[in-house]
Tab-separated table of C-alpha atoms in Angstrom:
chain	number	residue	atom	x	y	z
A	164	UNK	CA	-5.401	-12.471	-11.657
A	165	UNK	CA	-2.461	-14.719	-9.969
A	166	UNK	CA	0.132	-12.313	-10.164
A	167	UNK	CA	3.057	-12.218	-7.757
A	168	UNK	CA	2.652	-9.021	-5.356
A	169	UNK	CA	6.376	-8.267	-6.160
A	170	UNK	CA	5.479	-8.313	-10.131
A	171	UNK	CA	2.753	-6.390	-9.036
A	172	UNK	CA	4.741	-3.670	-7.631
A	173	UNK	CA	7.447	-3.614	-9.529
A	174	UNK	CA	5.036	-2.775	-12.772
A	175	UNK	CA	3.451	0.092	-10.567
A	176	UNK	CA	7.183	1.476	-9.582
A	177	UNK	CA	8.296	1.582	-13.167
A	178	UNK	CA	4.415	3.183	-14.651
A	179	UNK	CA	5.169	5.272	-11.632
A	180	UNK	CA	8.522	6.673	-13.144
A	181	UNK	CA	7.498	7.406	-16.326
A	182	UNK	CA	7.916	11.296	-17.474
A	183	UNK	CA	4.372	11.350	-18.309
A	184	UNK	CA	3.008	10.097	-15.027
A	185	UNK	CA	2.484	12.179	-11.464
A	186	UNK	CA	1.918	10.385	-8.398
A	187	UNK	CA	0.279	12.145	-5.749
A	188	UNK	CA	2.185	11.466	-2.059
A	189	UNK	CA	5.021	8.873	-4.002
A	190	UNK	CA	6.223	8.345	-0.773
A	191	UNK	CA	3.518	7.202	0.836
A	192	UNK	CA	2.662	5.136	-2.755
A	193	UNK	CA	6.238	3.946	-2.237
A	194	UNK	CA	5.967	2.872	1.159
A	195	UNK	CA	2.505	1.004	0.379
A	196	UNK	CA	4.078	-0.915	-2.454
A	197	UNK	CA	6.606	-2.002	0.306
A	198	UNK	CA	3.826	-3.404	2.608
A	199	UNK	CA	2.436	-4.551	-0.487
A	200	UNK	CA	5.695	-6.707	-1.332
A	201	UNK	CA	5.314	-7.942	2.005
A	202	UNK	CA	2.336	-9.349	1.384
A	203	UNK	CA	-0.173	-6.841	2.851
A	204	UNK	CA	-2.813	-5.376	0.209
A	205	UNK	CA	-1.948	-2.567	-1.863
A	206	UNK	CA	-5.259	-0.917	-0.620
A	207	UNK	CA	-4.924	-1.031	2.977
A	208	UNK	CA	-1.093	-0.226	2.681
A	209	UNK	CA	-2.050	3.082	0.868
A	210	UNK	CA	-5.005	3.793	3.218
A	211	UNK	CA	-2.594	2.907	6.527
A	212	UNK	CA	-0.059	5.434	5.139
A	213	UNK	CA	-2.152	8.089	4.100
A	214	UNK	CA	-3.501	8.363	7.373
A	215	UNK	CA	-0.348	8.422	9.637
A	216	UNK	CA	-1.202	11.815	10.540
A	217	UNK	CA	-4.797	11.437	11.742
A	218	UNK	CA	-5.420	9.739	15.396
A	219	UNK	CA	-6.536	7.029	13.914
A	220	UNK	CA	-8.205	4.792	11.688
A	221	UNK	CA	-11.462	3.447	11.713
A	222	UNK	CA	-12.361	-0.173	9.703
A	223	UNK	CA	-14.138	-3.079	9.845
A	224	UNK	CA	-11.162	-4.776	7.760
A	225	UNK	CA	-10.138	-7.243	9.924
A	226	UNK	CA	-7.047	-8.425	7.780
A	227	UNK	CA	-6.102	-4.541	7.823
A	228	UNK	CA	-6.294	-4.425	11.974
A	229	UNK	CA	-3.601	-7.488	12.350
A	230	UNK	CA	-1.976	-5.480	9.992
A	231	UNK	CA	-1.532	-2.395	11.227
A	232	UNK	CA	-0.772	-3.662	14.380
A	233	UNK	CA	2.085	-5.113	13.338
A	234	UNK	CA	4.007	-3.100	10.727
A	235	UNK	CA	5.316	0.330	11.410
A	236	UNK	CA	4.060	3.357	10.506
């Protein structure tokens, strides 16, 4: 929708602090929306974090492979 990733993030942080709101794993959310100000997409941030604990991570996602590869986890 040509939003900025930061703008995009930063809207998501403060929804995400709202009394009425819960956020299942916020750190891993948190951590995503870093990646995701980075420049990596919010969906493959979430999905890289929430499975730090497995072995691994099976995709055909390409853009998500270079990615992962890259930043830490």
């Amino acid at each position: 929708y040509g939003y900025r990733s930061t703008d995009v993030a930063r809207a998501l942080r403060a929804f995400a602090g709202l009394p009425m709101v819960t956020v299942e794993d916020g750190s891993v959310v948190a951590t995503a929306l870093d990646l995701a100000e980075k420049g990596m997409d919010f969906a493959d941030a979430l999905h890289l974090g929430k499975s730090a604990h497995c072995e691994g991570l099976a995709t055909f996602d390409r853009e998500l492979i270079k990615a992962a590869k890259i930043e830490p986890q």
